[in-house]
């Protein structure tokens, strides 16, 4: 489960455990854990957030509310995903999330994400 947790953190932060940023006692696990929940957007790979630039220009109050709601839901999903990665990659094997719980949580996060209609325009075109 440890490797799965690290893989999740790598995918969503765009960082590798061997990157130069991780020296001394800082690890990818600690990097992600320190960011939750308030700084999650600071550690998530910017490429995952790229599709949001077009919507940021929405100028009507209705569009602004819609964009704000989507941003809030997206942030909640990212916090949850990184939380699974962190729970799977804790140092002690007995304290790690098991694979069944990880799968259930990730399915739940996916369903919540899709239910809110949060998709980039790139996904909508496919």
XYZ file of C-alpha atoms in Angstrom:
126
model
C 0.000 0.000 0.000
C 2.925 2.311 0.651
C 3.919 2.353 -3.025
C 0.325 2.948 -4.086
C 0.090 5.935 -1.739
C 3.336 7.387 -3.043
C 2.150 6.843 -6.623
C -1.061 8.774 -5.895
C 0.949 11.606 -4.364
C 3.316 11.630 -7.355
C 0.448 11.747 -9.840
C -1.348 14.613 -8.157
C 1.635 16.722 -7.075
C 3.780 16.162 -10.141
C 6.722 15.521 -7.812
C 8.882 12.439 -7.350
C 10.200 11.241 -4.004
C 13.707 11.692 -5.436
C 13.255 15.367 -6.417
C 15.811 17.802 -5.011
C 13.135 19.476 -2.885
C 13.036 16.365 -0.683
C 16.164 16.619 1.401
C 16.830 16.114 5.072
C 13.558 15.078 6.725
C 11.158 16.333 4.037
C 9.495 13.527 2.087
C 6.743 13.521 -0.508
C 4.426 12.169 2.188
C 5.237 15.043 4.583
C 5.130 17.616 1.759
C 1.547 16.634 0.906
C 0.489 16.217 4.536
C 1.700 19.712 5.487
C -0.368 21.236 2.684
C -3.702 19.728 3.683
C -6.260 21.079 3.643
C -5.606 24.798 3.187
C -2.638 24.773 0.797
C -3.708 21.844 -1.367
C -3.786 23.993 -4.511
C -0.190 25.038 -3.818
C 1.120 21.453 -3.989
C -1.099 20.021 -6.721
C 0.485 19.795 -10.161
C -0.465 23.017 -12.008
C -1.200 20.975 -15.132
C -4.211 19.514 -13.328
C -5.573 23.019 -12.822
C -4.821 24.422 -16.304
C -8.358 24.048 -17.641
C -9.577 26.523 -15.026
C -7.990 29.593 -16.615
C -10.772 30.025 -19.168
C -13.490 29.931 -16.538
C -11.712 32.434 -14.288
C -12.670 35.127 -16.783
C -16.387 34.627 -16.203
C -17.749 38.064 -15.406
C -21.423 37.605 -14.633
C -22.303 37.049 -10.982
C -24.048 33.800 -11.908
C -20.931 32.520 -13.639
C -18.761 33.664 -10.742
C -20.904 31.728 -8.267
C -20.806 28.647 -10.489
C -17.034 28.869 -10.869
C -16.607 29.343 -7.104
C -18.770 26.278 -6.390
C -16.778 24.186 -8.854
C -13.498 25.383 -7.343
C -14.681 24.489 -3.849
C -15.746 20.994 -4.932
C -12.519 20.478 -6.867
C -10.472 21.502 -3.833
C -12.455 19.080 -1.642
C -11.789 16.257 -4.110
C -8.071 17.044 -4.266
C -7.840 17.153 -0.470
C -9.583 13.771 -0.326
C -7.351 12.181 -2.973
C -4.163 13.426 -1.344
C -5.577 12.238 1.977
C -5.852 8.713 0.586
C -2.269 8.927 -0.686
C -1.097 10.120 2.712
C -3.055 7.414 4.560
C -1.603 4.721 2.318
C 1.978 5.945 2.719
C 2.311 6.352 6.475
C 5.541 4.926 7.840
C 4.049 2.129 9.929
C 2.472 -0.643 7.808
C -0.155 -1.384 10.466
C -1.331 2.244 10.365
C -1.736 2.344 6.575
C -5.104 2.336 4.871
C -5.850 -1.069 3.361
C -6.512 -1.600 -0.330
C -10.261 -2.186 0.048
C -10.774 1.071 1.953
C -8.527 2.964 -0.475
C -10.532 1.697 -3.450
C -13.845 2.548 -1.765
C -12.692 6.063 -0.929
C -11.306 6.703 -4.415
C -14.551 5.474 -6.008
C -16.516 7.743 -3.696
C -14.301 10.720 -4.563
C -14.662 9.977 -8.279
C -18.438 9.738 -7.995
C -18.631 13.006 -6.079
C -16.364 14.707 -8.621
C -18.408 13.513 -11.589
C -21.718 14.260 -9.882
C -20.766 17.911 -9.462
C -20.116 18.257 -13.176
C -16.536 19.381 -12.675
C -14.727 18.649 -15.884
C -12.263 20.570 -17.922
C -13.287 21.626 -21.402
C -10.699 19.191 -22.700
C -12.634 16.295 -21.093
C -15.938 17.616 -22.403
C -14.610 17.554 -25.989
C -13.518 13.904 -25.817
